């Protein structure tokens, strides 16, 4: 009888704990997630939260910090807070908000935060229900698995110099957290871009570089990393990703960029809370990949934290002669000052060697059109000796120093990246009517690419008729690249359907060579100003004056003949304006304008050097953002209109000026967790795009690789509750649709449309001590759809992967 009473008491205690959670206020938001840690990212951030009701202040703080914060509503009732202004780590900020309230917080093993009354001396820390109710140990409240808000990130760090929630931005921003990469088993960054509307992949120089189109505009080779424009000859390793932010449209104060937008990788930073994980993934075609990540305080310090992230990969793909050999290591050290100071130093090393794969080719038809060769998707026109190898070293230093008693900060960033690369590949030069093909070996050696970036800016608030926040400073960007290009002789042999019937000769030793050197510099002052016109209306202005210049030299090694082409020093003033109106707390309307440009310098092909004038563009955008289901679900809709002049594209390795491009369209997206355990992210993009040119063959045509519509859905459900026998089990699935695209500006062939269906399951094994093991199993492209992801010209057709079974393990400890 006694045992029965004790068991009943334990059950009653657990029931009361669950009732408390259900009746509590949940103050949450998300920047990223990884099991047991992501909501606890204690990295420093900037906060501007006005004084007011404690619950309201905590709600804003939790949303901005990306933490799950729970409390009994009675604890915050009638209490107020002075708010928070400045740069603080998560727990520093939470302590300041709670100062003088008689409350403190504790943290569970799943890194959720709980408010509680400050205990009397020697009193056990517990979660108090009320004066007459037994306390409940936090361990009894733990839910095995992962917290909510897995796919809904709100903190914008791209396209704004003032930290904001995505609903406060006068533009579209798609934020894809690391958790979504984990659940969908993203192998490369190209698996992530498709999750945003009107974003598709381009051919990426034989699949060796990041390459994408946003709203109909392509930006090859460039990707942004923590706000720095970085040209790279390699892929970005997903191991370093905290979240991916896709900004739609131009941002005037960023300076040079494409009008369609940009992709910015936010990397993982050190945190004071200890966190470690090991993971591995593999698939039926030979993927073998392992990742480790460790972060925490150094010697139990309250101010000093480290992070070490690394990966190893030795993989094969479904394509013939296709291998990936990759090593990656990132190490960071952060110092969090007691007064808001912050210093972060990051070093990254990467070495990557992968097969150079230009995909399939097209063949001519009798009517002057072309079609993609009817061959197996694993057919390769390359050779076993083709490769792309890149070794890079990157250093990044960020600092924040408050100016005492002024409310202003001085912030800086220094960035340096150096890459050494070599590549050898086979180009198809033509296909005869009888099916015979002509190819040649070509590539680059001793390539060295150096990028240096520096920024110094001031950030603060003041009043001039209206409350204002200003960020202003100056940036400098320099990129220097030199390499030796070589081109072998044409070799005719093999056929479209059987290219391996002829053995290609690797004749690079006797190939013609020339040395090329390109230097590009740009710098300029910028400013972004936020004006609070009323409690519900915010106006944002952005300005930049960009000065730029470039030099090019080409020297034929056999003859010594030198060719030079320079872009003289010039400048461009860009501007933007936006307004956000919160018509009710849950709904905001916005509209914005921005213009931009991109200095094109000199494009070097195999036969010619082409100096092109700067691309110039502008965008109008308007939309609505609706946060519903108690802020658990965000729905957005946007309309945009973009024009750009002096657009070029690379066709079989040569630069061609296509004139201009005009696009307009509509985007819909939804992200969040409307029901406990259920998470969803979905998007739809409709795009009307056309080339504006004096060339009658291309004028009015849709640009290369640009579909009329894109759609994506990824949703998952994870069983919740300590008493649920399925707790820790999750299931997810997704559908991606891309409409038909043309393979060139003349519309001589198309790529077709495609729809992919993916699914996966996972299970978190019960916690053993402080460790959790997650097991993943799934299938990509369940229907085994045959499709093509992009065209780089008539002889560069990127092939999509067939049905692929994958599995993975992840240990958090």
PDB file of C-alpha atoms in Angstrom, residues 517-715:
ATOM      1  CA  UNK A 517      46.405  38.065 -63.239  1.00  0.00           C
ATOM      2  CA  UNK A 518      43.293  39.951 -62.125  1.00  0.00           C
ATOM      3  CA  UNK A 519      43.191  42.481 -59.285  1.00  0.00           C
ATOM      4  CA  UNK A 520      39.958  44.117 -58.106  1.00  0.00           C
ATOM      5  CA  UNK A 521      39.646  46.779 -55.399  1.00  0.00           C
ATOM      6  CA  UNK A 522      36.629  48.525 -53.947  1.00  0.00           C
ATOM      7  CA  UNK A 523      35.972  50.664 -50.891  1.00  0.00           C
ATOM      8  CA  UNK A 524      33.551  53.230 -49.637  1.00  0.00           C
ATOM      9  CA  UNK A 525      31.527  54.755 -46.807  1.00  0.00           C
ATOM     10  CA  UNK A 526      28.044  53.470 -45.958  1.00  0.00           C
ATOM     11  CA  UNK A 527      25.185  54.204 -43.581  1.00  0.00           C
ATOM     12  CA  UNK A 528      21.927  52.629 -42.489  1.00  0.00           C
ATOM     13  CA  UNK A 529      19.390  54.657 -40.526  1.00  0.00           C
ATOM     14  CA  UNK A 530      16.259  53.392 -38.770  1.00  0.00           C
ATOM     15  CA  UNK A 531      13.674  56.017 -37.825  1.00  0.00           C
ATOM     16  CA  UNK A 532      10.780  55.195 -35.503  1.00  0.00           C
ATOM     17  CA  UNK A 533       8.064  57.364 -37.043  1.00  0.00           C
ATOM     18  CA  UNK A 534       5.520  56.002 -34.550  1.00  0.00           C
ATOM     19  CA  UNK A 535       5.001  52.985 -32.336  1.00  0.00           C
ATOM     20  CA  UNK A 536       3.876  51.043 -35.405  1.00  0.00           C
ATOM     21  CA  UNK A 537       5.890  52.536 -38.279  1.00  0.00           C
ATOM     22  CA  UNK A 538       9.617  52.178 -38.928  1.00  0.00           C
ATOM     23  CA  UNK A 539      11.446  53.824 -41.831  1.00  0.00           C
ATOM     24  CA  UNK A 540      14.815  52.468 -42.977  1.00  0.00           C
ATOM     25  CA  UNK A 541      17.260  54.310 -45.252  1.00  0.00           C
ATOM     26  CA  UNK A 542      20.522  53.005 -46.689  1.00  0.00           C
ATOM     27  CA  UNK A 543      23.352  54.723 -48.581  1.00  0.00           C
ATOM     28  CA  UNK A 544      26.752  53.870 -49.993  1.00  0.00           C
ATOM     29  CA  UNK A 545      29.369  55.453 -52.222  1.00  0.00           C
ATOM     30  CA  UNK A 546      31.445  52.669 -53.767  1.00  0.00           C
ATOM     31  CA  UNK A 547      34.810  53.357 -55.411  1.00  0.00           C
ATOM     32  CA  UNK A 548      36.228  50.558 -57.539  1.00  0.00           C
ATOM     33  CA  UNK A 549      39.008  49.713 -59.996  1.00  0.00           C
ATOM     34  CA  UNK A 550      40.472  46.610 -61.649  1.00  0.00           C
ATOM     35  CA  UNK A 551      43.544  45.480 -63.582  1.00  0.00           C
ATOM     36  CA  UNK A 552      44.014  42.504 -65.877  1.00  0.00           C
ATOM     37  CA  UNK A 553      47.113  41.036 -67.518  1.00  0.00           C
ATOM     38  CA  UNK A 554      47.492  38.029 -69.790  1.00  0.00           C
ATOM     39  CA  UNK A 555      50.936  36.768 -70.838  1.00  0.00           C
ATOM     40  CA  UNK A 556      51.399  33.925 -73.346  1.00  0.00           C
ATOM     41  CA  UNK A 557      54.242  31.865 -71.902  1.00  0.00           C
ATOM     42  CA  UNK A 558      55.496  30.489 -75.217  1.00  0.00           C
ATOM     43  CA  UNK A 559      55.854  33.886 -76.940  1.00  0.00           C
ATOM     44  CA  UNK A 560      55.915  36.371 -74.077  1.00  0.00           C
ATOM     45  CA  UNK A 561      53.120  38.424 -75.680  1.00  0.00           C
ATOM     46  CA  UNK A 562      51.321  40.484 -73.031  1.00  0.00           C
ATOM     47  CA  UNK A 563      47.734  41.746 -73.183  1.00  0.00           C
ATOM     48  CA  UNK A 564      46.376  44.152 -70.566  1.00  0.00           C
ATOM     49  CA  UNK A 565      42.948  45.595 -69.861  1.00  0.00           C
ATOM     50  CA  UNK A 566      42.115  47.939 -67.009  1.00  0.00           C
ATOM     51  CA  UNK A 567      38.930  49.236 -65.454  1.00  0.00           C
ATOM     52  CA  UNK A 568      39.823  52.790 -64.396  1.00  0.00           C
ATOM     53  CA  UNK A 569      38.898  54.001 -60.931  1.00  0.00           C
ATOM     54  CA  UNK A 570      35.231  54.942 -60.852  1.00  0.00           C
ATOM     55  CA  UNK A 571      32.436  55.169 -58.299  1.00  0.00           C
ATOM     56  CA  UNK A 572      28.750  54.472 -57.914  1.00  0.00           C
ATOM     57  CA  UNK A 573      26.244  55.860 -55.385  1.00  0.00           C
ATOM     58  CA  UNK A 574      23.540  53.410 -54.291  1.00  0.00           C
ATOM     59  CA  UNK A 575      20.520  54.075 -52.102  1.00  0.00           C
ATOM     60  CA  UNK A 576      17.564  52.269 -50.554  1.00  0.00           C
ATOM     61  CA  UNK A 577      14.439  53.088 -48.571  1.00  0.00           C
ATOM     62  CA  UNK A 578      11.865  50.932 -46.832  1.00  0.00           C
ATOM     63  CA  UNK A 579       8.912  51.252 -44.514  1.00  0.00           C
ATOM     64  CA  UNK A 580       7.319  48.683 -42.194  1.00  0.00           C
ATOM     65  CA  UNK A 581       3.842  49.279 -40.745  1.00  0.00           C
ATOM     66  CA  UNK A 582       2.544  47.011 -38.002  1.00  0.00           C
ATOM     67  CA  UNK A 583      -1.163  47.422 -38.585  1.00  0.00           C
ATOM     68  CA  UNK A 584      -1.773  45.039 -35.668  1.00  0.00           C
ATOM     69  CA  UNK A 585       0.856  43.262 -33.540  1.00  0.00           C
ATOM     70  CA  UNK A 586       0.574  40.077 -35.629  1.00  0.00           C
ATOM     71  CA  UNK A 587       0.564  41.642 -39.108  1.00  0.00           C
ATOM     72  CA  UNK A 588       3.031  43.983 -40.783  1.00  0.00           C
ATOM     73  CA  UNK A 589       2.939  45.542 -44.240  1.00  0.00           C
ATOM     74  CA  UNK A 590       6.095  46.719 -45.959  1.00  0.00           C
ATOM     75  CA  UNK A 591       7.381  48.290 -49.122  1.00  0.00           C
ATOM     76  CA  UNK A 592      10.916  49.108 -50.254  1.00  0.00           C
ATOM     77  CA  UNK A 593      13.135  50.361 -53.047  1.00  0.00           C
ATOM     78  CA  UNK A 594      16.829  49.677 -53.607  1.00  0.00           C
ATOM     79  CA  UNK A 595      19.374  50.001 -56.374  1.00  0.00           C
ATOM     80  CA  UNK A 596      22.755  48.390 -56.817  1.00  0.00           C
ATOM     81  CA  UNK A 597      25.564  47.600 -59.224  1.00  0.00           C
ATOM     82  CA  UNK A 598      28.303  45.059 -59.841  1.00  0.00           C
ATOM     83  CA  UNK A 599      31.639  45.970 -61.393  1.00  0.00           C
ATOM     84  CA  UNK A 600      32.316  43.274 -64.004  1.00  0.00           C
ATOM     85  CA  UNK A 601      36.005  43.917 -64.674  1.00  0.00           C
ATOM     86  CA  UNK A 602      37.402  41.547 -67.314  1.00  0.00           C
ATOM     87  CA  UNK A 603      36.070  38.069 -68.070  1.00  0.00           C
ATOM     88  CA  UNK A 604      38.658  35.651 -69.359  1.00  0.00           C
ATOM     89  CA  UNK A 605      37.571  32.839 -71.636  1.00  0.00           C
ATOM     90  CA  UNK A 606      39.589  30.417 -73.697  1.00  0.00           C
ATOM     91  CA  UNK A 607      39.614  32.623 -76.793  1.00  0.00           C
ATOM     92  CA  UNK A 608      39.096  36.177 -75.616  1.00  0.00           C
ATOM     93  CA  UNK A 609      39.208  38.744 -72.826  1.00  0.00           C
ATOM     94  CA  UNK A 610      36.039  40.757 -72.456  1.00  0.00           C
ATOM     95  CA  UNK A 611      35.861  44.061 -70.580  1.00  0.00           C
ATOM     96  CA  UNK A 612      32.232  44.729 -69.720  1.00  0.00           C
ATOM     97  CA  UNK A 613      30.591  47.790 -68.175  1.00  0.00           C
ATOM     98  CA  UNK A 614      29.169  47.512 -64.620  1.00  0.00           C
ATOM     99  CA  UNK A 615      25.843  45.823 -64.184  1.00  0.00           C
ATOM    100  CA  UNK A 616      23.296  48.223 -62.705  1.00  0.00           C
ATOM    101  CA  UNK A 617      19.905  47.337 -61.294  1.00  0.00           C
ATOM    102  CA  UNK A 618      17.015  48.300 -59.043  1.00  0.00           C
ATOM    103  CA  UNK A 619      14.093  46.641 -57.278  1.00  0.00           C
ATOM    104  CA  UNK A 620      10.668  47.600 -55.969  1.00  0.00           C
ATOM    105  CA  UNK A 621       9.135  45.228 -53.433  1.00  0.00           C
ATOM    106  CA  UNK A 622       5.970  45.137 -51.320  1.00  0.00           C
ATOM    107  CA  UNK A 623       4.590  42.468 -49.044  1.00  0.00           C
ATOM    108  CA  UNK A 624       2.866  41.327 -45.889  1.00  0.00           C
ATOM    109  CA  UNK A 625       4.102  39.238 -42.943  1.00  0.00           C
ATOM    110  CA  UNK A 626       1.665  37.526 -40.586  1.00  0.00           C
ATOM    111  CA  UNK A 627       2.719  35.826 -37.362  1.00  0.00           C
ATOM    112  CA  UNK A 628      -0.071  33.570 -36.154  1.00  0.00           C
ATOM    113  CA  UNK A 629      -0.754  30.570 -33.871  1.00  0.00           C
ATOM    114  CA  UNK A 630       0.611  32.566 -30.920  1.00  0.00           C
ATOM    115  CA  UNK A 631       3.707  33.492 -32.898  1.00  0.00           C
ATOM    116  CA  UNK A 632       4.346  29.840 -33.764  1.00  0.00           C
ATOM    117  CA  UNK A 633       3.778  30.236 -37.504  1.00  0.00           C
ATOM    118  CA  UNK A 634       5.041  32.945 -39.870  1.00  0.00           C
ATOM    119  CA  UNK A 635       3.394  33.496 -43.255  1.00  0.00           C
ATOM    120  CA  UNK A 636       4.826  35.923 -45.793  1.00  0.00           C
ATOM    121  CA  UNK A 637       3.853  37.136 -49.242  1.00  0.00           C
ATOM    122  CA  UNK A 638       5.893  39.456 -51.448  1.00  0.00           C
ATOM    123  CA  UNK A 639       5.648  41.067 -54.879  1.00  0.00           C
ATOM    124  CA  UNK A 640       8.805  42.362 -56.587  1.00  0.00           C
ATOM    125  CA  UNK A 641       9.863  44.094 -59.801  1.00  0.00           C
ATOM    126  CA  UNK A 642      13.553  44.115 -60.846  1.00  0.00           C
ATOM    127  CA  UNK A 643      15.428  45.578 -63.783  1.00  0.00           C
ATOM    128  CA  UNK A 644      19.101  45.169 -64.601  1.00  0.00           C
ATOM    129  CA  UNK A 645      21.347  46.384 -67.411  1.00  0.00           C
ATOM    130  CA  UNK A 646      24.622  45.027 -68.854  1.00  0.00           C
ATOM    131  CA  UNK A 647      24.025  41.402 -67.916  1.00  0.00           C
ATOM    132  CA  UNK A 648      26.450  38.713 -69.065  1.00  0.00           C
ATOM    133  CA  UNK A 649      26.450  34.953 -68.961  1.00  0.00           C
ATOM    134  CA  UNK A 650      29.144  32.328 -69.459  1.00  0.00           C
ATOM    135  CA  UNK A 651      28.483  30.084 -72.452  1.00  0.00           C
ATOM    136  CA  UNK A 652      30.851  27.121 -72.750  1.00  0.00           C
ATOM    137  CA  UNK A 653      33.508  29.105 -70.935  1.00  0.00           C
ATOM    138  CA  UNK A 654      33.155  32.398 -72.836  1.00  0.00           C
ATOM    139  CA  UNK A 655      31.517  35.624 -71.588  1.00  0.00           C
ATOM    140  CA  UNK A 656      28.567  36.925 -73.574  1.00  0.00           C
ATOM    141  CA  UNK A 657      26.685  40.187 -72.952  1.00  0.00           C
ATOM    142  CA  UNK A 658      22.961  39.423 -73.113  1.00  0.00           C
ATOM    143  CA  UNK A 659      21.754  43.016 -72.692  1.00  0.00           C
ATOM    144  CA  UNK A 660      19.451  43.384 -69.714  1.00  0.00           C
ATOM    145  CA  UNK A 661      17.053  41.290 -67.660  1.00  0.00           C
ATOM    146  CA  UNK A 662      13.645  42.287 -66.302  1.00  0.00           C
ATOM    147  CA  UNK A 663      11.881  40.133 -63.725  1.00  0.00           C
ATOM    148  CA  UNK A 664       8.795  40.392 -61.587  1.00  0.00           C
ATOM    149  CA  UNK A 665       6.970  37.866 -59.497  1.00  0.00           C
ATOM    150  CA  UNK A 666       5.249  36.752 -56.332  1.00  0.00           C
ATOM    151  CA  UNK A 667       6.552  34.665 -53.445  1.00  0.00           C
ATOM    152  CA  UNK A 668       4.686  32.869 -50.670  1.00  0.00           C
ATOM    153  CA  UNK A 669       6.290  31.137 -47.698  1.00  0.00           C
ATOM    154  CA  UNK A 670       5.313  29.627 -44.362  1.00  0.00           C
ATOM    155  CA  UNK A 671       7.524  28.401 -41.525  1.00  0.00           C
ATOM    156  CA  UNK A 672       6.925  27.360 -37.956  1.00  0.00           C
ATOM    157  CA  UNK A 673       5.366  24.887 -35.562  1.00  0.00           C
ATOM    158  CA  UNK A 674       1.602  25.434 -35.410  1.00  0.00           C
ATOM    159  CA  UNK A 675       0.987  22.258 -33.374  1.00  0.00           C
ATOM    160  CA  UNK A 676       3.228  20.693 -30.764  1.00  0.00           C
ATOM    161  CA  UNK A 677       5.594  18.275 -32.492  1.00  0.00           C
ATOM    162  CA  UNK A 678       4.690  19.336 -36.022  1.00  0.00           C
ATOM    163  CA  UNK A 679       7.135  21.568 -37.945  1.00  0.00           C
ATOM    164  CA  UNK A 680       6.729  22.888 -41.454  1.00  0.00           C
ATOM    165  CA  UNK A 681       8.538  24.982 -44.000  1.00  0.00           C
ATOM    166  CA  UNK A 682       6.977  25.608 -47.424  1.00  0.00           C
ATOM    167  CA  UNK A 683       7.335  28.103 -50.266  1.00  0.00           C
ATOM    168  CA  UNK A 684       5.991  28.951 -53.705  1.00  0.00           C
ATOM    169  CA  UNK A 685       7.634  31.259 -56.230  1.00  0.00           C
ATOM    170  CA  UNK A 686       6.115  32.600 -59.454  1.00  0.00           C
ATOM    171  CA  UNK A 687       8.506  34.444 -61.755  1.00  0.00           C
ATOM    172  CA  UNK A 688       8.142  36.298 -65.053  1.00  0.00           C
ATOM    173  CA  UNK A 689      11.579  37.002 -66.518  1.00  0.00           C
ATOM    174  CA  UNK A 690      12.791  38.158 -69.907  1.00  0.00           C
ATOM    175  CA  UNK A 691      15.943  39.298 -71.671  1.00  0.00           C
ATOM    176  CA  UNK A 692      15.908  42.845 -73.012  1.00  0.00           C
ATOM    177  CA  UNK A 693      18.359  42.984 -75.898  1.00  0.00           C
ATOM    178  CA  UNK A 694      18.970  44.345 -79.386  1.00  0.00           C
ATOM    179  CA  UNK A 695      19.693  40.770 -80.445  1.00  0.00           C
ATOM    180  CA  UNK A 696      16.475  39.547 -82.055  1.00  0.00           C
ATOM    181  CA  UNK A 697      17.373  35.931 -81.320  1.00  0.00           C
ATOM    182  CA  UNK A 698      17.325  36.518 -77.559  1.00  0.00           C
ATOM    183  CA  UNK A 699      15.155  39.607 -76.995  1.00  0.00           C
ATOM    184  CA  UNK A 700      12.075  38.687 -74.982  1.00  0.00           C
ATOM    185  CA  UNK A 701      13.396  35.214 -74.158  1.00  0.00           C
ATOM    186  CA  UNK A 702      13.473  33.807 -70.662  1.00  0.00           C
ATOM    187  CA  UNK A 703      17.046  33.862 -69.234  1.00  0.00           C
ATOM    188  CA  UNK A 704      19.042  30.650 -69.010  1.00  0.00           C
ATOM    189  CA  UNK A 705      18.175  28.307 -66.100  1.00  0.00           C
ATOM    190  CA  UNK A 706      15.264  30.476 -64.892  1.00  0.00           C
ATOM    191  CA  UNK A 707      11.956  28.628 -64.280  1.00  0.00           C
ATOM    192  CA  UNK A 708       8.518  30.214 -64.214  1.00  0.00           C
ATOM    193  CA  UNK A 709       7.672  28.601 -60.916  1.00  0.00           C
ATOM    194  CA  UNK A 710       9.328  26.830 -57.992  1.00  0.00           C
ATOM    195  CA  UNK A 711       7.766  25.149 -54.966  1.00  0.00           C
ATOM    196  CA  UNK A 712       9.171  23.424 -51.915  1.00  0.00           C
ATOM    197  CA  UNK A 713       7.751  21.739 -48.835  1.00  0.00           C
ATOM    198  CA  UNK A 714       9.532  20.101 -45.934  1.00  0.00           C
ATOM    199  CA  UNK A 715       7.562  19.014 -42.894  1.00  0.00           C
TER     200      UNK A 715
END
